[in-house]
mmCIF file of C-alpha atoms and ligand atoms in Angstrom:
data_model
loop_
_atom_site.group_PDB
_atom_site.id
_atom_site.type_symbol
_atom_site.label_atom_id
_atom_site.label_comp_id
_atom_site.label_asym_id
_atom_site.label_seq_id
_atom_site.Cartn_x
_atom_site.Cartn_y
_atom_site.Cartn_z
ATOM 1 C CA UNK V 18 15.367 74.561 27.208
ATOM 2 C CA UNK V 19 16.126 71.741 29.620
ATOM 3 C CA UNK V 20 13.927 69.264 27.184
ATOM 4 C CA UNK V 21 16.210 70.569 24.349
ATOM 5 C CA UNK V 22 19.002 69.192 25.941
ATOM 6 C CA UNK V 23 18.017 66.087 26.929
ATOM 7 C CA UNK V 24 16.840 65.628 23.159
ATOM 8 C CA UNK V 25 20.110 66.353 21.904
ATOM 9 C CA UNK V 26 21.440 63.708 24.001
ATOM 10 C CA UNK V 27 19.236 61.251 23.195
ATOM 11 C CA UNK V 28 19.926 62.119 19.502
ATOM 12 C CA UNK V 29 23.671 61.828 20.296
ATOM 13 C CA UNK V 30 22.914 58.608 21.777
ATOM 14 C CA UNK V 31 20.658 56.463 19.271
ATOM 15 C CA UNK V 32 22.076 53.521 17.821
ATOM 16 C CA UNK V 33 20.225 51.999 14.842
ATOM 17 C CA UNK V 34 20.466 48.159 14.670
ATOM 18 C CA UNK V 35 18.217 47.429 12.107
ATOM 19 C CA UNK V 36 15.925 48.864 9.579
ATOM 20 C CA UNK V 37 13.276 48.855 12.414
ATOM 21 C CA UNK V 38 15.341 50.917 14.665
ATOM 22 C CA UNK V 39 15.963 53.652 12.312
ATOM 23 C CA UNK V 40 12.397 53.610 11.463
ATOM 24 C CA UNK V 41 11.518 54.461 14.962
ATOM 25 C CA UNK V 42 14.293 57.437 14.761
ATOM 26 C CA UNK V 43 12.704 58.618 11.639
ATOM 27 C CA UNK V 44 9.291 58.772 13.331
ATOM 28 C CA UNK V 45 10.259 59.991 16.643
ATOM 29 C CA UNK V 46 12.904 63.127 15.570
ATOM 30 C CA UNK V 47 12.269 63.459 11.782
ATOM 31 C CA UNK V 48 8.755 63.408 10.958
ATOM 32 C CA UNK V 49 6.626 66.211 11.580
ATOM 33 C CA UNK V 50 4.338 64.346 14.019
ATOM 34 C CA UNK V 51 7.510 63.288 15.913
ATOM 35 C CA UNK V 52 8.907 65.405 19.030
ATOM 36 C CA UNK V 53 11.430 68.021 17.314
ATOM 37 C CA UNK V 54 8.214 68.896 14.860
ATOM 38 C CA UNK V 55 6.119 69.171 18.060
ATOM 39 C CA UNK V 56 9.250 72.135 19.385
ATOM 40 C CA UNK V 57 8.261 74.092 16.704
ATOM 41 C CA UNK V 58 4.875 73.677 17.389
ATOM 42 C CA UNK V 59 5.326 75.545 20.334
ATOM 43 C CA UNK V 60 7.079 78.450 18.803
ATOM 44 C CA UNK V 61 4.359 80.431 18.647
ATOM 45 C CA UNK V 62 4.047 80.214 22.513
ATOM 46 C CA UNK V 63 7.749 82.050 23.470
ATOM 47 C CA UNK V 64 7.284 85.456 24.513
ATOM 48 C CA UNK V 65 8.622 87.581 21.525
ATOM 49 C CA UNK V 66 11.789 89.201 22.571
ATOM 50 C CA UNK V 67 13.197 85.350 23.236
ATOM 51 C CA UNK V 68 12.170 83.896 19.973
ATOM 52 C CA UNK V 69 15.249 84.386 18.331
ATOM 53 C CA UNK V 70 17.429 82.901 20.339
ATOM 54 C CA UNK V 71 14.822 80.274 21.199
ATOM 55 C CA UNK V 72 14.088 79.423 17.410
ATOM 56 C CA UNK V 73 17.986 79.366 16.755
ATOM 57 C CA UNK V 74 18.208 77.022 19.265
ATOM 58 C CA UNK V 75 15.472 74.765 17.889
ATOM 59 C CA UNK V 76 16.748 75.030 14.259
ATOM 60 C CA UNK V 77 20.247 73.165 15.625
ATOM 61 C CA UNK V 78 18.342 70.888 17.139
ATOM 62 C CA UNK V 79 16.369 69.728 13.776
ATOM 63 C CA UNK V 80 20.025 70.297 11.658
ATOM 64 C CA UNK V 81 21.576 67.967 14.191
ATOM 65 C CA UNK V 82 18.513 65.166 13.780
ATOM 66 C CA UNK V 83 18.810 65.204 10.203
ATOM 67 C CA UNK V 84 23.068 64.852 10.611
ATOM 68 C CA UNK V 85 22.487 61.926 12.741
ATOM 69 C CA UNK V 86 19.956 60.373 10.520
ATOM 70 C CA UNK V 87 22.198 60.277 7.434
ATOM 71 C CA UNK V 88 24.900 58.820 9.797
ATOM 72 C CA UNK V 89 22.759 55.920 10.548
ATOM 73 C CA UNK V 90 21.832 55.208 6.915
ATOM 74 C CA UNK V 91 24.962 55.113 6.316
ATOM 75 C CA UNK V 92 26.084 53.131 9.138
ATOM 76 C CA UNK V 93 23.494 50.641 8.559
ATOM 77 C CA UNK V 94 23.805 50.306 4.714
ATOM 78 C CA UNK V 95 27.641 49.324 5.635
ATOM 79 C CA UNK V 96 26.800 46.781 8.342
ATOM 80 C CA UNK V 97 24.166 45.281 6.050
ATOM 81 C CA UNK V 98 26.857 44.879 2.990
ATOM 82 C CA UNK V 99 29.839 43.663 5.338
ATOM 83 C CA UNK V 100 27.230 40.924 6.285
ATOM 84 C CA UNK V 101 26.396 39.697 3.288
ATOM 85 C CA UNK V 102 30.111 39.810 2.246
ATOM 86 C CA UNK V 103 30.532 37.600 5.027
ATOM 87 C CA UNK V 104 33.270 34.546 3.801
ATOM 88 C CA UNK V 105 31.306 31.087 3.460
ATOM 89 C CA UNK V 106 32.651 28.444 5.583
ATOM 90 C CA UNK V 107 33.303 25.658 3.332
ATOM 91 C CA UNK V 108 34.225 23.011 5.881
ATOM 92 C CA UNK V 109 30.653 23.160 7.546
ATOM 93 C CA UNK V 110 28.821 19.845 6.402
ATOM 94 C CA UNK V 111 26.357 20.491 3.952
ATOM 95 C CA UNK V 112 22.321 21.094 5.554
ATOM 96 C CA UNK V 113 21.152 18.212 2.664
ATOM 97 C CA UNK V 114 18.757 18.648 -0.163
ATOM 98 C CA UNK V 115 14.918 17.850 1.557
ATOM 99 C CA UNK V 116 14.102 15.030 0.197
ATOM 100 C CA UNK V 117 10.163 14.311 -1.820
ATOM 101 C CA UNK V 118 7.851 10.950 -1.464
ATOM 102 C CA UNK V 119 6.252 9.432 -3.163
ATOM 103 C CA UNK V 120 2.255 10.689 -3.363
ATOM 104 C CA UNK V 121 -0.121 7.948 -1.986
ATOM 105 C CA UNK V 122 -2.085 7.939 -5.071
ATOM 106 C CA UNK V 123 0.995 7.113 -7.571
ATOM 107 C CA UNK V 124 2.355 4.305 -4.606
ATOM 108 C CA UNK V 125 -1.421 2.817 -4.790
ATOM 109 C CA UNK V 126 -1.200 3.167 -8.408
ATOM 110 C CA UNK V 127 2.228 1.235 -9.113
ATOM 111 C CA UNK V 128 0.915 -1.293 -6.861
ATOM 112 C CA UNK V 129 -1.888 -1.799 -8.870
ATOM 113 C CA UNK V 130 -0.247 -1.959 -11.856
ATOM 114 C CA UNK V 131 2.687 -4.555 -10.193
ATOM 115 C CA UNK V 132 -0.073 -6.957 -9.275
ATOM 116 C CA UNK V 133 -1.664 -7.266 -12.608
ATOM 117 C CA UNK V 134 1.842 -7.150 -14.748
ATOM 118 C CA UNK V 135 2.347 -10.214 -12.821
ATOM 119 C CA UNK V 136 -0.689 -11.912 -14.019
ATOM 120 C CA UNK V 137 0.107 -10.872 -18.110
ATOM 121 C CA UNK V 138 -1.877 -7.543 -18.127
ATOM 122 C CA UNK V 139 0.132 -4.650 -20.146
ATOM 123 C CA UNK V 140 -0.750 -1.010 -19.258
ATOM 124 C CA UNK V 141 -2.803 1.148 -22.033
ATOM 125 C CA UNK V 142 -3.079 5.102 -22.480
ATOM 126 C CA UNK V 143 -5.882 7.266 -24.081
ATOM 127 C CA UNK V 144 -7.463 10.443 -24.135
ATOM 128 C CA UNK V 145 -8.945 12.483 -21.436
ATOM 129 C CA UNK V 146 -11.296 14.600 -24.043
ATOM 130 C CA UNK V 147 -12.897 12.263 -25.447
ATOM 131 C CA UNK V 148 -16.043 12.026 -27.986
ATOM 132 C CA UNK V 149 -19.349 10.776 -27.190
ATOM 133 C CA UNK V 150 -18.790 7.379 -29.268
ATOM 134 C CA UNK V 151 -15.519 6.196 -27.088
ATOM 135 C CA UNK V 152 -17.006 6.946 -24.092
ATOM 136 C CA UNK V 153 -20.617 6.178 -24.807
ATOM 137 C CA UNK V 154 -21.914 4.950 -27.675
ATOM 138 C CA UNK V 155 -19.916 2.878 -28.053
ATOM 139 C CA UNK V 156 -20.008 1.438 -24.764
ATOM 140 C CA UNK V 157 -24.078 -0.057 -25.168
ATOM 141 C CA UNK V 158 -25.242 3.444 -24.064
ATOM 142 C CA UNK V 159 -27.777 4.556 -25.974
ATOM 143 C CA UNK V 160 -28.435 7.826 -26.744
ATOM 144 C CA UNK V 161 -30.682 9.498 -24.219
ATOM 145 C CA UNK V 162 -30.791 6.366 -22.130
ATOM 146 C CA UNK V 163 -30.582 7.304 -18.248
ATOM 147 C CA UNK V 164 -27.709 5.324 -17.572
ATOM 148 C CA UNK V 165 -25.667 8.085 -19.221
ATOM 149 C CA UNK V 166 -26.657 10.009 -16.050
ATOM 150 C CA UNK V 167 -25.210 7.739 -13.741
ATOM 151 C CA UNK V 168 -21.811 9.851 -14.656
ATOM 152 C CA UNK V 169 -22.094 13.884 -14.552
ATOM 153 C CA UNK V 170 -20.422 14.246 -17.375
ATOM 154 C CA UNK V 171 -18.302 17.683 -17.764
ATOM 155 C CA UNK V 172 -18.920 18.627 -21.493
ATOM 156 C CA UNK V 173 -15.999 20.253 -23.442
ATOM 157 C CA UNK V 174 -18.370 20.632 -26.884
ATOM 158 C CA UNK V 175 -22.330 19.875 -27.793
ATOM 159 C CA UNK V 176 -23.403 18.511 -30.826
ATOM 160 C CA UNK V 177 -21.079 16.706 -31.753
ATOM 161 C CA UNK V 178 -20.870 16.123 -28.058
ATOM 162 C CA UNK V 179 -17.039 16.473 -26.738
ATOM 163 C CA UNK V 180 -16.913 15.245 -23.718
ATOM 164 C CA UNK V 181 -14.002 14.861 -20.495
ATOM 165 C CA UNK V 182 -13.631 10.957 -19.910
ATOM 166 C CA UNK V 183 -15.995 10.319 -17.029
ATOM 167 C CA UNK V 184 -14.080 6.559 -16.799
ATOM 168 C CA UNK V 185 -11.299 4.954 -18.362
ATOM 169 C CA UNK V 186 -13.232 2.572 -20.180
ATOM 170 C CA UNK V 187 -12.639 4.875 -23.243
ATOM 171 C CA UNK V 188 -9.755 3.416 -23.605
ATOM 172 C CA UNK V 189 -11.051 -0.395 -23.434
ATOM 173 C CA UNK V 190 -13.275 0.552 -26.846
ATOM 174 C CA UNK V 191 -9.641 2.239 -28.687
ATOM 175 C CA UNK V 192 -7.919 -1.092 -27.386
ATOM 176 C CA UNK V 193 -10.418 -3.310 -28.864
ATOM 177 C CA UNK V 194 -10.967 -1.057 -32.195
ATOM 178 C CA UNK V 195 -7.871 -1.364 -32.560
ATOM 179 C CA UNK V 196 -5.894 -4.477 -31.529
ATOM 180 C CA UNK V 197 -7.200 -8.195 -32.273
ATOM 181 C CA UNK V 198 -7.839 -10.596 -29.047
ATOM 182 C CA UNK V 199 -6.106 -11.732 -27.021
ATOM 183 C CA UNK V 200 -6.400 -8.477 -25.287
ATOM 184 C CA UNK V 201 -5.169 -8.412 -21.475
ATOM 185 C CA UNK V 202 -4.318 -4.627 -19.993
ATOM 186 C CA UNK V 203 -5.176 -2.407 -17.581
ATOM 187 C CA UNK V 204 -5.865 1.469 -17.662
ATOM 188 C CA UNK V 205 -4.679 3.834 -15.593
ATOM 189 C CA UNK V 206 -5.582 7.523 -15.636
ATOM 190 C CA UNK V 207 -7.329 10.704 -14.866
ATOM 191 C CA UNK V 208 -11.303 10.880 -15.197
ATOM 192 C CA UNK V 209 -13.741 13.675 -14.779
ATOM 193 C CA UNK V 210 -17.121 14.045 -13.313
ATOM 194 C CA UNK V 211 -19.474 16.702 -12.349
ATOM 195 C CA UNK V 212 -19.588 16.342 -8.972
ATOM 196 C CA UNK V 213 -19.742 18.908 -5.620
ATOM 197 C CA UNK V 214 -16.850 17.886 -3.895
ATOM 198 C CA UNK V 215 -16.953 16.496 -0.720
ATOM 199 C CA UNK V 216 -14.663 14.387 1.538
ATOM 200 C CA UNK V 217 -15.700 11.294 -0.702
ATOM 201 C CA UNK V 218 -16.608 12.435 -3.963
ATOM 202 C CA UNK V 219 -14.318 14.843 -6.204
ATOM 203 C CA UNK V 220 -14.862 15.861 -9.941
ATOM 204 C CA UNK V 221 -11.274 14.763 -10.448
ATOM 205 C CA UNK V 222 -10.231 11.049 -9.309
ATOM 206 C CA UNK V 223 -7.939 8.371 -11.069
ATOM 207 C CA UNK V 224 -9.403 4.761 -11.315
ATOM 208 C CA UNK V 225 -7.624 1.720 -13.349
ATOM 209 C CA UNK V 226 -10.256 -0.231 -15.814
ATOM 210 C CA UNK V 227 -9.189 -3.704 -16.979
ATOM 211 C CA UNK V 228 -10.300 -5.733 -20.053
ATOM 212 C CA UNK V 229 -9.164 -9.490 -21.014
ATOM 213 C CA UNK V 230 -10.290 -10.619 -24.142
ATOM 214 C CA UNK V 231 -10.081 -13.724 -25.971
ATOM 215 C CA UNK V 232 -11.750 -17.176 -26.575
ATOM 216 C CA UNK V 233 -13.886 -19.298 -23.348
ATOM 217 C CA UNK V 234 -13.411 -16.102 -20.928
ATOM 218 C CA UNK V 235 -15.262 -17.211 -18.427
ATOM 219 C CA UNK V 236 -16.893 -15.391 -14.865
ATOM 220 C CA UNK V 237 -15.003 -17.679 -12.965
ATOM 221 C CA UNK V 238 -11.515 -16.116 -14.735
ATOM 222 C CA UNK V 239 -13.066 -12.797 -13.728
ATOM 223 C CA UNK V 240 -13.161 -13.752 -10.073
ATOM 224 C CA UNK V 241 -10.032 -15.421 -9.955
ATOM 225 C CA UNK V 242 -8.476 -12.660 -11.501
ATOM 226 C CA UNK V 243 -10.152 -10.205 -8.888
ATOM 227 C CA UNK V 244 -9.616 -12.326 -6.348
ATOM 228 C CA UNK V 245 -5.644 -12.776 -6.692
ATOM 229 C CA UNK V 246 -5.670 -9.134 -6.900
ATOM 230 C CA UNK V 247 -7.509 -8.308 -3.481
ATOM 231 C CA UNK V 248 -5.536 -10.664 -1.549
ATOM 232 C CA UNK V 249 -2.432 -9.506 -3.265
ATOM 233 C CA UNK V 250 -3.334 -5.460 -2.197
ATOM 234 C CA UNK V 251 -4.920 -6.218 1.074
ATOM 235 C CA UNK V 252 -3.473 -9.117 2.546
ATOM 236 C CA UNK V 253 -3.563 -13.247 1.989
ATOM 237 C CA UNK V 254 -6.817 -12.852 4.526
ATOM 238 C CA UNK V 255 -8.695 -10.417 2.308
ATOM 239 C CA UNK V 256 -12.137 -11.786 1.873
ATOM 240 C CA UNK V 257 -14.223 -11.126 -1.398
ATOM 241 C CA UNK V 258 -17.889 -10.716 -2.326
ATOM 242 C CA UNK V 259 -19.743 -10.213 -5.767
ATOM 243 C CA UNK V 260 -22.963 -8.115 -5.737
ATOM 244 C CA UNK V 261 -25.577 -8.229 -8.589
ATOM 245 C CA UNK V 262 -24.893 -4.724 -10.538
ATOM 246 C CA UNK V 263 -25.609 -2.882 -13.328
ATOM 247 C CA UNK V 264 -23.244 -1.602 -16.021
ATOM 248 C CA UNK V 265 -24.681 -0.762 -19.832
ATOM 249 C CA UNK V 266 -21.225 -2.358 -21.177
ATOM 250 C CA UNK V 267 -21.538 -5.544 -19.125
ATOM 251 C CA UNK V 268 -23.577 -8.024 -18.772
ATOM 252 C CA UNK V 269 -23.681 -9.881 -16.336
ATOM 253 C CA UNK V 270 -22.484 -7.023 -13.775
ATOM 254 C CA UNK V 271 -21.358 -6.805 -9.870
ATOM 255 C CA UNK V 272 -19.907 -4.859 -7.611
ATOM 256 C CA UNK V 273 -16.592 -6.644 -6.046
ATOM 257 C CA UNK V 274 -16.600 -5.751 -2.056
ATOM 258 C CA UNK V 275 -13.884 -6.803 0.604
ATOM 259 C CA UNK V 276 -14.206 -8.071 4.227
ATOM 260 C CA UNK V 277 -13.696 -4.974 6.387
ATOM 261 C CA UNK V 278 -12.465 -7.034 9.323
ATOM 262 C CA UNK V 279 -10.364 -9.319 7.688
ATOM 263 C CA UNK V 280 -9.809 -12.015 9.240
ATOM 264 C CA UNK V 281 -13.973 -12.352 10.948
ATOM 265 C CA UNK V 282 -15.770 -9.688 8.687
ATOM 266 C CA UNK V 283 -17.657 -7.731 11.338
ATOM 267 C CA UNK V 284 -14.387 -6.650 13.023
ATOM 268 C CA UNK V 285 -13.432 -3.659 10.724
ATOM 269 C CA UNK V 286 -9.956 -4.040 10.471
ATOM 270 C CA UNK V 287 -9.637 -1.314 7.864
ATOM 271 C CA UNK V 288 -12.066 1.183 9.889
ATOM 272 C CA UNK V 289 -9.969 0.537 13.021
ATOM 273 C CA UNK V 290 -12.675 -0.151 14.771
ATOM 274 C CA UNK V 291 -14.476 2.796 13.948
ATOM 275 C CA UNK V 292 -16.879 0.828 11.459
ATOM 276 C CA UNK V 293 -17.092 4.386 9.112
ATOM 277 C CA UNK V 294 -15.960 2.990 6.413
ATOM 278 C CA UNK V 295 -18.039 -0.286 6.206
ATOM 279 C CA UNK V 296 -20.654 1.982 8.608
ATOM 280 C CA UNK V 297 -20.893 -1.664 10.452
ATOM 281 C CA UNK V 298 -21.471 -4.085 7.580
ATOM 282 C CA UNK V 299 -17.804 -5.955 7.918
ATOM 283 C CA UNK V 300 -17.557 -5.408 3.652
ATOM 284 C CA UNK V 301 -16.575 -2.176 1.819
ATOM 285 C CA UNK V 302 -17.143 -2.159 -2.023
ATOM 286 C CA UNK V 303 -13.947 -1.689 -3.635
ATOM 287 C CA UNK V 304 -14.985 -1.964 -7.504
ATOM 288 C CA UNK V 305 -17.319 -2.618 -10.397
ATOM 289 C CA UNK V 306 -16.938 -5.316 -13.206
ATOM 290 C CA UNK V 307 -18.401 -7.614 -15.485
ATOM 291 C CA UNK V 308 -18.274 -10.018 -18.867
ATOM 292 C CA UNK V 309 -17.998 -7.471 -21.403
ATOM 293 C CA UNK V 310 -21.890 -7.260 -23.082
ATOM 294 C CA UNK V 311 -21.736 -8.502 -26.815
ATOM 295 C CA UNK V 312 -22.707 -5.154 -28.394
ATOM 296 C CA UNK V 313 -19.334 -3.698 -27.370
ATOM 297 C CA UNK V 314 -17.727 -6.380 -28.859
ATOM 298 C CA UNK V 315 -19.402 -5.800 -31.709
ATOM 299 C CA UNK V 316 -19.344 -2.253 -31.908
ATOM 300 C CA UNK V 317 -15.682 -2.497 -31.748
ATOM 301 C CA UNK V 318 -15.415 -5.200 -34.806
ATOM 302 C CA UNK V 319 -14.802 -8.108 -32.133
ATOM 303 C CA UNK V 320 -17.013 -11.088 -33.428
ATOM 304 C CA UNK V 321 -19.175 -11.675 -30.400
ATOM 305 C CA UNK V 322 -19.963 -15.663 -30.921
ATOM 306 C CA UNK V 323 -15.842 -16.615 -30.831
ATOM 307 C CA UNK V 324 -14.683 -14.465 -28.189
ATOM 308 C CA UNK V 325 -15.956 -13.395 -24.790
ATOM 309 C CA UNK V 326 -14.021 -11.123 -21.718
ATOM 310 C CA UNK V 327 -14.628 -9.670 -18.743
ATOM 311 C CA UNK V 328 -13.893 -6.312 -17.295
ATOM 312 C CA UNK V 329 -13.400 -4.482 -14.908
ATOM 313 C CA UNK V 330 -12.694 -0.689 -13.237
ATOM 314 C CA UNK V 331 -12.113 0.504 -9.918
ATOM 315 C CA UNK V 332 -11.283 4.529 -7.970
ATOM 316 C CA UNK V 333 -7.608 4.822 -7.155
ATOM 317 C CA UNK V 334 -8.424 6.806 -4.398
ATOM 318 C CA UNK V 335 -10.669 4.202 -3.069
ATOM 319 C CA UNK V 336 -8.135 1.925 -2.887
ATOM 320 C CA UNK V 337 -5.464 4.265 -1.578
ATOM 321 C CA UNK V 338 -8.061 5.286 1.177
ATOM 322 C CA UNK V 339 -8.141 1.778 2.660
ATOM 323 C CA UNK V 340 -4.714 0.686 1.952
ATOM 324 C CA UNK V 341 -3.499 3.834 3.934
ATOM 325 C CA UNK V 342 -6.470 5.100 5.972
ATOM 326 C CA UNK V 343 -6.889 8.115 4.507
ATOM 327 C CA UNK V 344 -10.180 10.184 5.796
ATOM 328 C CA UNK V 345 -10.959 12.317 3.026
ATOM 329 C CA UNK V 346 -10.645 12.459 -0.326
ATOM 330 C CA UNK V 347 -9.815 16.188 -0.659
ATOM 331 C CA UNK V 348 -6.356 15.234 1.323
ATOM 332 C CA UNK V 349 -4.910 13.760 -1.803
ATOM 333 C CA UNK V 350 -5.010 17.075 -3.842
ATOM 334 C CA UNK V 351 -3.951 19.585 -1.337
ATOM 335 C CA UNK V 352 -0.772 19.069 -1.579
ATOM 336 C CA UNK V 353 -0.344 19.725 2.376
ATOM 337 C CA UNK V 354 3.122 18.873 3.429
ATOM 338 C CA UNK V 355 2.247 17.757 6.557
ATOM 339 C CA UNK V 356 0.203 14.991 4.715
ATOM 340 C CA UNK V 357 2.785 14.095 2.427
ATOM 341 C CA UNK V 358 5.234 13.521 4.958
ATOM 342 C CA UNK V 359 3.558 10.270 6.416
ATOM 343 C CA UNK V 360 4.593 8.545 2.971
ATOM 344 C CA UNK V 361 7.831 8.586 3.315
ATOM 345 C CA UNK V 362 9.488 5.034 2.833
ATOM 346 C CA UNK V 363 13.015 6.082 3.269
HETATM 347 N N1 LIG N 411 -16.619 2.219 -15.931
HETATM 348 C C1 LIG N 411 -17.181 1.899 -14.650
HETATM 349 C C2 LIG N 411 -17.211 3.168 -13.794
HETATM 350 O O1 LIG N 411 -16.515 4.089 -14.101
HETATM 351 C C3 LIG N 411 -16.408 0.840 -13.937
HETATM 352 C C4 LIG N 411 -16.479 -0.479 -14.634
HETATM 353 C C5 LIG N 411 -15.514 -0.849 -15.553
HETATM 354 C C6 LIG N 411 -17.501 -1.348 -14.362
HETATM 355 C C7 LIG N 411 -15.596 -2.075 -16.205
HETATM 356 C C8 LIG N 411 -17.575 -2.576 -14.985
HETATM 357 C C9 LIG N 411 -16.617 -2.918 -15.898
HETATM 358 O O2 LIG N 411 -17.921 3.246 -12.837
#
């Protein structure tokens, strides 16, 4: 009888802050688990000439619970309202609208695209599902040829083959099937290819191909052209190299690389140090090019013995990754705030 008193003070007592705290009264004197449930429980304990009087006793008890609970809905439900009715303080300054930046890829990209607009190159578009002929065939790969494996190619359709654009060159054969020479632009876009991804391959990337076109295109305007451009991305120090490569639409090919350390190559400058980008070799490859082979001229209507042109294509990513010392490719598509952040130019 004592305990039933101090219960009915605590009952009188409870104040219910929040949704939590009337949770806890629920549990405690409502439920059947909770303390008044376990009086009853012990009903069948009390001699029987008291349990009338005992069980009376008990049902007030419960009544009174359930009173008190409605109160504190009630209570609650007003407190919660009166808050949200609360008046707005219009002459508090205003928190500001967080502001985006720009993603490292599209910054590289512009750049790109700034440094050859200088030089007379106009940007083209095409598409990313593209048929075999504009993105092989047509290109001096042959059918079956194993340089068609040098791109995992995602296929959309067999036979005819639809294909997702494994480079941008795609858009090199439109331009020239299309347009007469001169032909000077650059290609930006998305490309697909069958890769596992890892923190330097991904089987989405962006690169940006370039094609010039038009009579006594020489090697040398190839290197001058990718020359201009290194120094212009990387700094008046940049260093270049050409190594022999191999591309079915060129001919002859290379690989362009850039001095690591750029002022003494050796010293890694873009590693930091660290040497894992140029793994100690003072030259990281930054892109593939070449005088376009005659057979995609041809292919493409372009008569072979009055023009000649060189082009070339290279991984946006690549570029953003030294420019900005970015460790892993995966970063770029995460969308990871945190990341983000360390673009800001504002
Ligand atoms: N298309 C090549 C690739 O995706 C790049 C390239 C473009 C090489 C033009 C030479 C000339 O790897």
């Amino acid at each position: 009888m004592e305990n039933v008193d101090n219960l009915i003070a605590e009952i009188d007592g409870f104040k219910a802050e929040s949704a939590e705290d009337l949770e806890s009264y629920r549990l405690r004197f409502i439920s059947k688990k909770g303390v008044v449930g376990a009086l009853f429980q012990g009903l069948k304990d009390v001699p029987n000439d008291q349990k009338k009087e005992v069980g009376q006793k008990f049902n007030a008890v419960k009544q009174k619970a359930e009173e008190k609970f409605q109160e504190l809905i009630t209570e609650l439900k007003q407190r919660t309202t009166s808050e949200a009715k609360a008046p707005v303080d219009l002459t508090l300054p205003p928190t500001g609208i967080p502001l985006g930046s720009i993603h490292p890829l599209r910054a590289a990209r512009n750049r790109i695209i700034e440094i050859f607009a200088r030089m007379g190159f106009n940007v083209a578009d095409g598409p990313e599902v593209e048929d075999d002929w504009h993105n092989f065939t047509a290109l001096n790969f042959p059918e079956n040829h194993p340089a068609r494996e040098m791109q995992d190619t995602f296929f959309v359709k067999k036979n005819p083959d639809v294909v997702l654009r494994t480079h941008t060159s795609n858009v090199q054969i439109r331009l020239m099937e299309n347009q007469k020479p001169p032909i000077r632009s650059i290609m930006p876009g998305r490309v697909y290819r069958n890769e596992a991804i890892s923190a330097r391959a991904h089987c989405l990337f962006h690169q940006v191909e370039g094609i010039f076109i038009d009579e006594n295109v020489s090697f040398r305007d190839l290197k001058q052209t990718l020359y201009h451009f290194a120094k212009e991305m990387f700094g008046q120090d940049t260093q270049i190299r050409f190594r022999p490569s191999y591309f079915p639409f060129t001919e002859p090919s290379a690989e362009m690389d850039i001095s690591c350390g750029l002022n003494s190559p050796g010293e890694c400058e873009l590693c930091g140090g660290a040497k894992n980008i140029c793994k100690g070799t003072g030259w990281v490859e930054i892109l593939g090019c070449g005088m376009v082979d005659p057979n995609v001229l041809e292919n493409c209507g372009i008569d072979s013995e009055k023009y000649t042109g060189f082009a070339f294509g290279m991984g946006i990513e690549r570029i953003a990754q030294l420019k900005y010392n970015v460790s892993d490719i995966r970063l770029y598509f995460e969308n990871d705030v945190r990341f983000l952040n360390q673009f800001r130019t504002e």
